[in-house]
Short mmCIF file of C-alpha atoms in Angstrom, two decimals:
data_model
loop_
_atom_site.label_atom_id
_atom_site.label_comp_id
_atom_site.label_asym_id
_atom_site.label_seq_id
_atom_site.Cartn_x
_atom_site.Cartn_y
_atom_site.Cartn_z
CA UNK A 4 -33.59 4.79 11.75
CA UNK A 5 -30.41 3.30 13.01
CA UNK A 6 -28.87 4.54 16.63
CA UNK A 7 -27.50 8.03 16.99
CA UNK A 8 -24.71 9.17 17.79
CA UNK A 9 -22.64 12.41 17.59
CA UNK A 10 -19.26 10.32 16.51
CA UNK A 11 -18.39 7.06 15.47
CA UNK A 12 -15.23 5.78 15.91
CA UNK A 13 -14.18 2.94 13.84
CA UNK A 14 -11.11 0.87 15.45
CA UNK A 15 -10.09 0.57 19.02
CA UNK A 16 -6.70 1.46 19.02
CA UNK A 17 -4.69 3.93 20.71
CA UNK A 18 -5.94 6.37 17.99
CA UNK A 19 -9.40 5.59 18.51
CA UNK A 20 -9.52 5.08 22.01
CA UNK A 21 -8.02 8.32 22.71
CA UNK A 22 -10.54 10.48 20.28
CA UNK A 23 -13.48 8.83 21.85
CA UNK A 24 -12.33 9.27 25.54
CA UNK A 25 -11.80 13.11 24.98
CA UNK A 26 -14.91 13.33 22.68
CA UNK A 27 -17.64 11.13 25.61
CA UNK A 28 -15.29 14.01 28.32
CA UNK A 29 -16.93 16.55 26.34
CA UNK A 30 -20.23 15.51 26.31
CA UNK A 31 -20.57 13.85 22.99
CA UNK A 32 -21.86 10.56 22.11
CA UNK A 33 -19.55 8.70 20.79
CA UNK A 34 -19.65 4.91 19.58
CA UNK A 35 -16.39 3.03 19.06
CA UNK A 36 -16.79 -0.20 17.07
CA UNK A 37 -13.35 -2.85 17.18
CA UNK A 38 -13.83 -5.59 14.83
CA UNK A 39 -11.66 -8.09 17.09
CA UNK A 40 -12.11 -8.31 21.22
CA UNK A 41 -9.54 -6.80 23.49
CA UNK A 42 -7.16 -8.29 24.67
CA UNK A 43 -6.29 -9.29 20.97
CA UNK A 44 -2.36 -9.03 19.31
CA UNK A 45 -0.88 -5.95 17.85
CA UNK A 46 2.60 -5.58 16.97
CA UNK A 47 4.23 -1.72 17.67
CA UNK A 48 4.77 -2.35 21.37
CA UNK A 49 7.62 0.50 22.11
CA UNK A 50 6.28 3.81 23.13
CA UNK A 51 8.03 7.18 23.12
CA UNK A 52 8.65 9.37 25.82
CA UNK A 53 6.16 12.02 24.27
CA UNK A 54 3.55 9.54 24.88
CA UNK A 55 3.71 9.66 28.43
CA UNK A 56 2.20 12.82 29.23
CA UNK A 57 -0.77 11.90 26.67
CA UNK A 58 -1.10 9.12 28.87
CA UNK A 59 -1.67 11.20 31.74
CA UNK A 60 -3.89 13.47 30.56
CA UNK A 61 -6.33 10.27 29.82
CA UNK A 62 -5.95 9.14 33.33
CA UNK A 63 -4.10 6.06 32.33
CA UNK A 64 -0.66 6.34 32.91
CA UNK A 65 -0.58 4.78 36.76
CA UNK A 66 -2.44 1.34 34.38
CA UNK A 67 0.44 1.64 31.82
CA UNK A 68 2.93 2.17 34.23
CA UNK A 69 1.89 -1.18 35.65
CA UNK A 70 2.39 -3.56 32.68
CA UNK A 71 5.59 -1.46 30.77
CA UNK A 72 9.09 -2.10 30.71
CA UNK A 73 10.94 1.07 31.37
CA UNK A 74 12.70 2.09 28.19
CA UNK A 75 15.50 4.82 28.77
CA UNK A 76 16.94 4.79 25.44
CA UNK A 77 18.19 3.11 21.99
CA UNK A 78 20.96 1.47 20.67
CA UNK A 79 22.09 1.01 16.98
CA UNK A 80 23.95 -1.50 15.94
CA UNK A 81 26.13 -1.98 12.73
CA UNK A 82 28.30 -4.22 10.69
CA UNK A 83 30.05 -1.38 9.15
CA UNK A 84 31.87 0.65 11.82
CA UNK A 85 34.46 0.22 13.77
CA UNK A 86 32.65 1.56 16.67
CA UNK A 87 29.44 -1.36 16.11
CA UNK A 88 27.21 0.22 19.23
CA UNK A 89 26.19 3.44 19.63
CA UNK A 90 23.93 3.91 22.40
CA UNK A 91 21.73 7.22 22.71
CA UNK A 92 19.61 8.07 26.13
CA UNK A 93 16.64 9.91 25.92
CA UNK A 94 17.88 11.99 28.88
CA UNK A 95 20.55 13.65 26.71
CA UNK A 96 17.42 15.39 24.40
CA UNK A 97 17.16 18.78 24.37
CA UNK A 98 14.09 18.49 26.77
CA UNK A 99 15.54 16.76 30.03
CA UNK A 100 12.17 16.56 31.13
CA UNK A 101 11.19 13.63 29.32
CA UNK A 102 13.81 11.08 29.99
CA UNK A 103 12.11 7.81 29.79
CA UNK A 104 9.24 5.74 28.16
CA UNK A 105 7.64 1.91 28.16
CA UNK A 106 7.54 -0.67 26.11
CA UNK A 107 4.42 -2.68 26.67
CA UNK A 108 2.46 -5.87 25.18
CA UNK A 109 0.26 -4.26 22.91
CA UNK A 110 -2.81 -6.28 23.56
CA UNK A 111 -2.72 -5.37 27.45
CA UNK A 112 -2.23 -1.32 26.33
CA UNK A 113 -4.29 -1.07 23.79
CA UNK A 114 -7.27 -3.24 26.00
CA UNK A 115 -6.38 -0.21 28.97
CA UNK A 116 -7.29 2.63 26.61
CA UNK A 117 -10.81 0.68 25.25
CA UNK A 118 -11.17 0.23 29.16
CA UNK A 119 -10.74 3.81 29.46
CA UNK A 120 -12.73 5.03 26.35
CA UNK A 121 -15.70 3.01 27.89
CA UNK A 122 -15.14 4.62 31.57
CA UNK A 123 -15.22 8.26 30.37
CA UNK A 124 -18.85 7.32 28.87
CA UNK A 125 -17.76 6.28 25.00
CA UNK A 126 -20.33 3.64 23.77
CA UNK A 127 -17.94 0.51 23.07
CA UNK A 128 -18.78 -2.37 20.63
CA UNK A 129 -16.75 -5.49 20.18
CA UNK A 130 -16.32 -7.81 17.44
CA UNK A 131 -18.43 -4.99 15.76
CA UNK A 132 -17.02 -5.23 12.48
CA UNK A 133 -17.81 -1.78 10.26
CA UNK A 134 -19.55 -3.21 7.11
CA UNK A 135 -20.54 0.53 4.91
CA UNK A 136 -20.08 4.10 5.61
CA UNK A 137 -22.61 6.10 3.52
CA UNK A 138 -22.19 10.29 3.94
CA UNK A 139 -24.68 12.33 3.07
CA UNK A 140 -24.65 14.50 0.11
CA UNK A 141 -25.21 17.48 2.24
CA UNK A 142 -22.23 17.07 4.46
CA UNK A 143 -25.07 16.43 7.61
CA UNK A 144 -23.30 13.08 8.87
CA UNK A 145 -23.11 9.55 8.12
CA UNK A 146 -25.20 6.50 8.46
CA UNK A 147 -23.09 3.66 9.07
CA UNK A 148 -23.76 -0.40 8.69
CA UNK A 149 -21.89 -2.66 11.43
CA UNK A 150 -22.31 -6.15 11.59
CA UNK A 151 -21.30 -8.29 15.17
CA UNK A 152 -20.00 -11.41 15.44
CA UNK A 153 -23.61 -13.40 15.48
CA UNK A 154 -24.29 -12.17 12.05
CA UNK A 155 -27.02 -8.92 13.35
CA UNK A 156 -26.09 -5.62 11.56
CA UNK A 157 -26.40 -2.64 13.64
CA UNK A 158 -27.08 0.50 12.17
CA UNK A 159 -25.67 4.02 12.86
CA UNK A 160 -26.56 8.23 12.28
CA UNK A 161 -23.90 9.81 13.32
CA UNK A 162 -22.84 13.30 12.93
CA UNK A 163 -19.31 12.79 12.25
CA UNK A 164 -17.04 9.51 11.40
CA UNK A 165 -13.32 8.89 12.90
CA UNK A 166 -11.66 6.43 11.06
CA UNK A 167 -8.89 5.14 13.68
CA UNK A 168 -9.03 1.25 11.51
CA UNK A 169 -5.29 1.26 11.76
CA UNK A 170 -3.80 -0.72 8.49
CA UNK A 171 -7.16 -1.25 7.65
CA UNK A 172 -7.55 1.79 5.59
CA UNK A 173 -11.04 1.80 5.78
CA UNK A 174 -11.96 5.17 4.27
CA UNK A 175 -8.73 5.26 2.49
CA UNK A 176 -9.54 2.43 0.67
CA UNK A 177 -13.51 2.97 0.54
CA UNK A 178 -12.50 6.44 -1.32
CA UNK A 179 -9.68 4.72 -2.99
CA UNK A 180 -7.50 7.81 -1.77
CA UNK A 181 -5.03 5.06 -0.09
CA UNK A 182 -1.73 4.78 -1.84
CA UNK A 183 1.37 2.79 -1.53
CA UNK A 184 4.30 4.53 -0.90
CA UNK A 185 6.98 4.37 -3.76
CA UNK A 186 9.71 5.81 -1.99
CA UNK A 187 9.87 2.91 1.62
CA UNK A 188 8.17 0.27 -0.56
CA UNK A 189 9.25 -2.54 2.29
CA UNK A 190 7.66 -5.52 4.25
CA UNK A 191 8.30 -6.99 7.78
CA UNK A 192 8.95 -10.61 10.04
CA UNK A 193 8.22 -10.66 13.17
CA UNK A 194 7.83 -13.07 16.23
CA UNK A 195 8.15 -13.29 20.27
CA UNK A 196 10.87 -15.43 22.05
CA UNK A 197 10.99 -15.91 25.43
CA UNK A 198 14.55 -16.35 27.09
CA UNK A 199 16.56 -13.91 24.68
CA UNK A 200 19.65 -12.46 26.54
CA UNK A 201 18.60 -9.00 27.85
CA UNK A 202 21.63 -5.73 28.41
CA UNK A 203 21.96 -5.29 31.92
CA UNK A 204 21.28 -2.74 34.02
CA UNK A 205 19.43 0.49 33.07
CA UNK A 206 20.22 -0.52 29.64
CA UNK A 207 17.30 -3.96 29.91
CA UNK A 208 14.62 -2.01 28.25
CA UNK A 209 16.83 -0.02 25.59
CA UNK A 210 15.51 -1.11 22.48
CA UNK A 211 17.82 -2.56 19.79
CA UNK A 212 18.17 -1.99 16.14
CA UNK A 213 20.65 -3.99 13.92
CA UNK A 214 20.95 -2.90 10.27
CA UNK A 215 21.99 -5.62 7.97
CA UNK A 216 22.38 -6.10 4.44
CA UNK A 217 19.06 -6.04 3.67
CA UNK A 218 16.81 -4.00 5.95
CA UNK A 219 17.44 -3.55 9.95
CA UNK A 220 15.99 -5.63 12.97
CA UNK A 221 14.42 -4.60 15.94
CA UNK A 222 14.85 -6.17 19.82
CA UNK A 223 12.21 -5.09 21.94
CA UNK A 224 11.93 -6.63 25.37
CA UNK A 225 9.02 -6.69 27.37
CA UNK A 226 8.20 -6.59 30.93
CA UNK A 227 5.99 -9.93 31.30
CA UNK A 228 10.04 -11.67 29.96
CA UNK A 229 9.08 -11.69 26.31
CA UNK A 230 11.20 -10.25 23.90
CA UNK A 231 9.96 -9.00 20.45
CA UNK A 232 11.57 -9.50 17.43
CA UNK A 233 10.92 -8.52 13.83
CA UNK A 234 12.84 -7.71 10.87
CA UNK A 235 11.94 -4.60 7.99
CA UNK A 236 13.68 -5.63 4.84
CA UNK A 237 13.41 -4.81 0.82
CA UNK A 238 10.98 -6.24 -1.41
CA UNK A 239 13.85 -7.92 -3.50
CA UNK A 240 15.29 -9.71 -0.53
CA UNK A 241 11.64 -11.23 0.71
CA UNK A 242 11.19 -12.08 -3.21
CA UNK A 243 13.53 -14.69 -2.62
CA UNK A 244 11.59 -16.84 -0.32
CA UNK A 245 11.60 -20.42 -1.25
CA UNK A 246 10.44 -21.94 2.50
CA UNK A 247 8.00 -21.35 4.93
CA UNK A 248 7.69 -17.83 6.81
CA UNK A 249 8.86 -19.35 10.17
CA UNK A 250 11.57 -20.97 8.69
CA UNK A 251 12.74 -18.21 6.24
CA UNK A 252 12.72 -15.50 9.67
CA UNK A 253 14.82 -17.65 11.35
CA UNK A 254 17.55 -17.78 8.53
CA UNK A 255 17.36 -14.24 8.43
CA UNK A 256 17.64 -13.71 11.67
CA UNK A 257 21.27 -15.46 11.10
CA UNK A 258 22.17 -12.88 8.96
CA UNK A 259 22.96 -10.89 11.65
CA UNK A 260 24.97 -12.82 13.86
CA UNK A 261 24.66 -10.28 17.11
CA UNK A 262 21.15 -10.70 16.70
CA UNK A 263 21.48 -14.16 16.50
CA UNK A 264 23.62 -14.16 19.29
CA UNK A 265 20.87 -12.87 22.03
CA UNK A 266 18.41 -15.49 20.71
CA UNK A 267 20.74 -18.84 21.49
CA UNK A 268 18.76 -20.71 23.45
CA UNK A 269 15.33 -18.75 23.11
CA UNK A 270 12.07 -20.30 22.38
CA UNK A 271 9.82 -19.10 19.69
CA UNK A 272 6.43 -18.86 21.29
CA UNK A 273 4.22 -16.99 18.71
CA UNK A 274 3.72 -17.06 15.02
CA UNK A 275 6.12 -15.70 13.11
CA UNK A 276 4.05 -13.17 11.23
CA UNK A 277 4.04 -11.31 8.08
CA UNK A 278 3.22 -7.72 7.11
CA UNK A 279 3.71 -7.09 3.21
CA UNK A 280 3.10 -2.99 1.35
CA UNK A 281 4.68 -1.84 4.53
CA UNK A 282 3.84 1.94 3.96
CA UNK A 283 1.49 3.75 2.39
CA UNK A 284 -0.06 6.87 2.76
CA UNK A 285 -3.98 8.53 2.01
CA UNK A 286 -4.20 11.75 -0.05
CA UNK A 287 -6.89 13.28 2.16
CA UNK A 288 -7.00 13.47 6.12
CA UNK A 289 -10.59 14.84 6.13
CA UNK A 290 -14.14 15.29 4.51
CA UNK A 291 -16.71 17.58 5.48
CA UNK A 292 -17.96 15.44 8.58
CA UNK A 293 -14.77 12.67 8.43
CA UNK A 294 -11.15 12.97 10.21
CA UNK A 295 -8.43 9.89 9.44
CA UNK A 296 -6.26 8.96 12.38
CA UNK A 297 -3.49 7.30 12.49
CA UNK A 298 -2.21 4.26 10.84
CA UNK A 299 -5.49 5.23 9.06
CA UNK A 300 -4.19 8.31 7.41
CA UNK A 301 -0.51 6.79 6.50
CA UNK A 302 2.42 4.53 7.90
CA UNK A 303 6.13 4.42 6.94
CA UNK A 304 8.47 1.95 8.81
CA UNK A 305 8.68 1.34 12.55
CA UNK A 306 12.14 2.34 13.45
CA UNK A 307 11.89 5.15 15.09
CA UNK A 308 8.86 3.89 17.05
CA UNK A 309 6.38 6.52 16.03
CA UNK A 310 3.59 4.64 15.37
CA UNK A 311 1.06 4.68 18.84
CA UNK A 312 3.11 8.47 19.53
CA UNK A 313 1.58 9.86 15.92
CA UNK A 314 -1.95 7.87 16.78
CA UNK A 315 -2.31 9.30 20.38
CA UNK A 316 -1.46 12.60 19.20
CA UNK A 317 -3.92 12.57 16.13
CA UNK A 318 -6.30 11.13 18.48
CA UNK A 319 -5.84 14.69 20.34
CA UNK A 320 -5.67 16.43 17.41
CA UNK A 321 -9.02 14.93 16.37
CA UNK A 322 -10.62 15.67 19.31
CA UNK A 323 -10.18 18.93 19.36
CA UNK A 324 -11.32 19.13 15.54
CA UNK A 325 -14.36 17.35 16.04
CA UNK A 326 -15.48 19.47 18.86
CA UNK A 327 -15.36 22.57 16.76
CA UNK A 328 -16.90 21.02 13.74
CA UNK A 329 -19.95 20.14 15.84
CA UNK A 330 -20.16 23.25 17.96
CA UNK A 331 -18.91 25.50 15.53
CA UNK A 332 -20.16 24.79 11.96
CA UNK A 333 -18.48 28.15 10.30
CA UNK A 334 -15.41 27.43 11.90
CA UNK A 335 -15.34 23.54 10.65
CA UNK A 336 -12.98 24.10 7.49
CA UNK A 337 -10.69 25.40 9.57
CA UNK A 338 -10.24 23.43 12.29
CA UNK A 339 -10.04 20.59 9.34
CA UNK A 340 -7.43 21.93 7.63
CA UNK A 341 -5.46 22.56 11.08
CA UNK A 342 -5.96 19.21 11.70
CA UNK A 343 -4.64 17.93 8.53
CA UNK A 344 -1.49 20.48 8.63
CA UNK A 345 -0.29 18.97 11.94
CA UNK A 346 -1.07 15.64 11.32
CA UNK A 347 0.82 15.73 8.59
CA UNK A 348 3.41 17.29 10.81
CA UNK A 349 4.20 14.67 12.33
CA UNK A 350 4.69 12.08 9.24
CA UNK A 351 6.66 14.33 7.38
CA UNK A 352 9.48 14.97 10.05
CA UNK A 353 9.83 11.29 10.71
CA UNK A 354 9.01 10.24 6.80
CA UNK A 355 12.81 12.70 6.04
CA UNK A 356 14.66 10.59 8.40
CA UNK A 357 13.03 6.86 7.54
CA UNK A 358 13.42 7.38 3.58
CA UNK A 359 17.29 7.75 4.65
CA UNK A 360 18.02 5.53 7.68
CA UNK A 361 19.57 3.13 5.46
CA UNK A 362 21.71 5.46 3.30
CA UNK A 363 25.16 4.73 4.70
CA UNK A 364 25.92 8.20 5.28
CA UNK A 365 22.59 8.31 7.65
CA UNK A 366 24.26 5.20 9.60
CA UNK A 367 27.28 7.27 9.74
CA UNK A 368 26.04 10.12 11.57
CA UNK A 369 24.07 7.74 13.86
CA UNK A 370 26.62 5.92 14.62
CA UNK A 371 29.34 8.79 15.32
CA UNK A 372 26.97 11.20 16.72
CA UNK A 373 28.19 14.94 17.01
CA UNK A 374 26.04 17.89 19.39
CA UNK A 375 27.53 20.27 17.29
CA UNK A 376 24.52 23.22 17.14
CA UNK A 377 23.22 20.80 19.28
CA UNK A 378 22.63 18.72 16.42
CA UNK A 379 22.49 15.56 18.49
CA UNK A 380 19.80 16.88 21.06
CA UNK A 381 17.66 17.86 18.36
CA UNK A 382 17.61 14.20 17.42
CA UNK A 383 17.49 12.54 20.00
CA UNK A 384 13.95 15.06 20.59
CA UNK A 385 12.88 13.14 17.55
CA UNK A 386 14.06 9.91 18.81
CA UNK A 387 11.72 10.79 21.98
CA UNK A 388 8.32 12.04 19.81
CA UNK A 389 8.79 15.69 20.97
CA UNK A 390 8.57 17.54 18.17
CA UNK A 391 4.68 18.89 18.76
CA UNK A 392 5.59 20.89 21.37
CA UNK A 393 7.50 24.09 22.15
CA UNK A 394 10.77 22.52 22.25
CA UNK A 395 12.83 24.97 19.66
CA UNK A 396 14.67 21.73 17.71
CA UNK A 397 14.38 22.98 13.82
CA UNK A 398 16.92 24.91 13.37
CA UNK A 399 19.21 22.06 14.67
CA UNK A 400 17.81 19.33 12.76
CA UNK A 401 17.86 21.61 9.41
CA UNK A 402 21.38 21.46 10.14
CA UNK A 403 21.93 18.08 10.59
CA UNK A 404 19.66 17.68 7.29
CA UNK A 405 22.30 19.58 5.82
CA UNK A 406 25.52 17.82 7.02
CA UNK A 407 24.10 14.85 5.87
CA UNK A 408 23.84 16.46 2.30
CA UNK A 409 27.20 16.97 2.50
CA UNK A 410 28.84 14.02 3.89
CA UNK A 411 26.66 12.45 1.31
CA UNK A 412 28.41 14.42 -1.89
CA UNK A 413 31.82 13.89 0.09
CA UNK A 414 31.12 10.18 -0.25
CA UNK A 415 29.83 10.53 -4.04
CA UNK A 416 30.19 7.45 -5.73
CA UNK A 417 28.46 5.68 -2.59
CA UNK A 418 25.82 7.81 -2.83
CA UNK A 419 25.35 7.32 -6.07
CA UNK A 420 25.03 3.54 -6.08
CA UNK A 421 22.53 3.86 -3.46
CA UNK A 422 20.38 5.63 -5.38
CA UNK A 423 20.42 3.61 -8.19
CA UNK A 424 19.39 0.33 -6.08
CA UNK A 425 16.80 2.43 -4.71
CA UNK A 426 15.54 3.44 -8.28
CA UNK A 427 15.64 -0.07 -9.22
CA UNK A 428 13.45 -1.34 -6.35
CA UNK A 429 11.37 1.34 -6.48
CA UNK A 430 10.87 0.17 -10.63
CA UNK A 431 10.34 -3.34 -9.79
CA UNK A 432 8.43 -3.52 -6.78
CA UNK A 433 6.28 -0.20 -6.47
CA UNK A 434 3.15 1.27 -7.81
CA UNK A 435 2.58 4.99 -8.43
CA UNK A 436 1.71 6.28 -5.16
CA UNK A 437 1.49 9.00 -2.56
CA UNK A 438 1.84 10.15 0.85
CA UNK A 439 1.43 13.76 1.08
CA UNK A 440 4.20 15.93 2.69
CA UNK A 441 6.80 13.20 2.23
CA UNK A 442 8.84 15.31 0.37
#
C-alpha cells in the first residue's frame, strides 16, 4: 500500500500551488510533488492585474508585493505606423478598480506559493519527480509512482489527481490527448540582461512589446534590476539558424533596432534559452477522478501575459471541483464539466486575439486605439485578466471582433496575403492538432 492521500498534485507552480492550498484549507490531504527544488527558473514573470486579488485570497499578496515590480500598463511598439508607441494603462479598463499588477522573478513567486501550499497543511515533496499514474478501472482514484532525487520511489493512493506539470503535459501526453496547435505553431528566445535602459517614471514597469518582421519581442523589467527579454517568432524564421542559440538571439534582437537600442551596454547574465512547439492544447480537461490545470491543459503565446492569470484561476476553479467530486459523488460530472467550460473560458477569449495579433489590421487597431462602444475598455479588461468576473465587457469586444472583420475586408489584398503565409507555415511546419474552443 503506498501513502494516502485525498489529492495529488503533480507540479508546483502557481497552478498547483494554488489547488493544493485551497484543497489542505478544506480539510483534504493533499500531496504536491515538484520534480525540481524551489527556488528554480521559470520564464512568464509578468502578472495581470486579475491576479492580484487571487493573491489575496491565498494570503500571499503582502510576500508578492515584496519582490514585484509595479506594472501599471503596456506599450506596443511598431515599425509600421507613423504613430510607433502606443501606450495603454490598465487604469483606463472598464473596471477602475484594478489598476495595477507585478512583474516578479518567477523562481522567488512561484517558491512563495509552494511556501504557502506547505503552510496551509499541503504535504510538499521536492525533487519528487512523478514516474506513473495508474487510475482505476472503477473511477475510485489513482495510485501513483514518484521517484526522489536519491533514486527511492514513493508510492501514492489518492482519491483524485491534479495535473498542474506545466509544459510537461503529463497526462496529456500519458493519454496522448496533447496536441500541437496548427493554427500559433511558433517557438521562443529568451534571456536576462542586467543594465537595459528602463522608461521613466510610472512608466519603469510597463512592459514592452515590439513586433517585427518575424514574430514580436517582449521587455519585461524586474524589480531585483534585471530585465527580461525574449523573442516569439515563426517556425520558418528559427529554421534558418546556422549559429549557436546565444549568438543567433542576439542577431535577432538587432532586427529590431528600438529593442536593440535599450540593450546598448547591457550584460547578458543567463542562458539564452529555447522553447520550440510553442502551443499546444489537450482534448480533455478531466477524467472521472483527474482535473488538468494550466499550462497542463493548453498554452498559446505569451503576449498578453495570461499564462500564471489562467493557472491561478484554474487552480480556483479546480478547487472548487475537487471538493464537490469528493463530497458530492452524484454531483461530480457536473462540477467536471463546469470546470472544463470555464477553463476553457479563459483560453478561448485570449486564443481569438493571439491567432490575430500579428495580422496587420490587429496592429492597426492596437496601435490607433478607439473607445468607441467602449471598445477600448473592453480590451484593455482583457489586457488586465478580468474577464471571469462580472465585469459586462462582451458586447464591446464582439464589436471590436467585428471592426476588425471589416477593416480587414477594407484592406483585402493584405489580408489575403496574410493568410496565405499563414497557410503555408501552417503546411510546412504543423501537425494535425487541437485545442478545443479555439475557434
Amino acid at each position: 500500500m503506498g501513502t494516502a492521500c485525498d489529492v495529488f498534485v503533480i507540479g508546483g507552480g502557481p497552478g498547483g500551488t494554488t489547488a493544493g492550498a485551497l484543497l489542505a484549507e478544506r480539510g483534504y490531504r493533499v500531496v504536491i510533488a515538484e520534480k525540481d527544488r524551489h527556488p528554480r527558473f521559470h520564464i512568464g514573470e509578468s502578472l495581470l492585474p486579475a491576479n492580484l486579488p487571487l493573491l489575496e485570497r491565498l494570503g500571499v499578496g503582502e510576500a508578492v508585493r515584496a519582490i514585484g515590480m509595479v506594472k501599471r500598463g503596456v506599450e506596443f511598439v511598431s515599425p509600421w505606423h507613423t504613430k510607433a508607441r502606443q501606450e495603454y494603462l490598465f487604469a483606463d479598463a472598464w473596471n477602475k478598480n484594478m489598476p495595477y499588477a507585478y512583474h516578479v522573478p518567477r523562481a522567488e513567486f512561484d517558491a512563495i506559493l509552494f511556501q504557502n501550499a506547505a503552510a496551509k497543511g499541503a504535504k510538499t515533496r521536492e525533487d519528487c519527480q512523478v514516474q506513473d499514474v495508474v487510475f482505476s478501472a472503477n473511477g475510485g482514484g489513482a495510485r501513483v509512482r514518484a521517484r526522489h532525487a536519491d533514486g527511492s520511489t514513493e508510492d501514492f493512493e489518492a482519491r483524485f489527481v491534479i495535473d498542474a506539470s506545466g509544459r510537461d503535459t503529463f497526462l496529456g501526453r500519458r493519454l496522448h490527448t496533447k496536441r500541437r496547435n496548427p493554427r500559433h505553431n511558433s517557438s521562443a528566445l529568451f534571456g536576462h540582461f542586467r543594465g537595459a535602459i528602463r522608461n521613466l517614471g510610472p512608466e519603469e514597469g510597463h512592459i514592452s512589446l515590439y513586433w517585427f518582421e518575424h514574430g514580436w519581442f517582449w521587455f519585461i523589467p524586474l524589480a531585483n534590476g534585471i530585465t527580461s527579454v525574449g523573442v516569439v517568432v515563426w517556425p520558418d524564421y528559427l529554421k534558418t539558424r546556422t549559429k549557436p542559440v546565444a549568438d543567433f538571439f542576439q542577431e535577432t534582437l538587432a532586427l529590431c533596432p528600438p529593442l536593440a537600442g535599450r540593450l546598448v551596454g547591457a550584460e547578458l547574465v543567463s542562458e539564452v534559452q529555447a522553447t520550440g512547439n510553442f502551443s499546444y492544447g489537450c482534448e480533455r480537461s478531466h477524467g472521472p477522478n483527474h482535473l488538468l490545470v494550466g499550462d497542463a491543459l493548453g498554452f498559446i503565446d505569451p503576449v498578453f501575459s495570461s499564462g500564471v492569470m489562467l493557472a491561478m484561476h484554474g487552480g480556483f476553479l479546480a478547487a472548487r471541483a475537487v471538493d464537490v467530486c469528493l463530497k458530492k459523488p452524484r454531483e461530480a460530472a457536473r462540477a467536471r464539466r463546469a470546470y472544463d467550460r470555464a477553463a476553457r473560458r479563459g483560453l478561448r477569449t485570449y486564443a481569438w486575439f493571439i491567432y490575430r495579433v500579428n495580422h496587420p489590421s490587429m496592429r492597426d487597431l492596437f496601435m490607433g486605439p478607439r473607445n468607441l462602444l467602449r471598445m477600448q475598455e473592453a480590451l484593455l479588461s482583457v489586457l488586465a485578466g478580468d474577464i471571469f468576473g462580472d465585469t459586462p465587457v462582451w458586447r464591446s469586444l464582439n464589436a471590436f471582433k467585428a471592426l476588425y472583420y471589416l477593416h480587414s475586408l477594407r484592406h483585402l489584398r493584405r489580408s489575403l496575403r496574410t493568410l496565405q503565409r499563414r497557410r503555408l507555415l501552417r503546411r510546412r511546419f504543423a501537425k494535425p492538432s487541437l485545442i478545443a474552443g479555439s475557434d
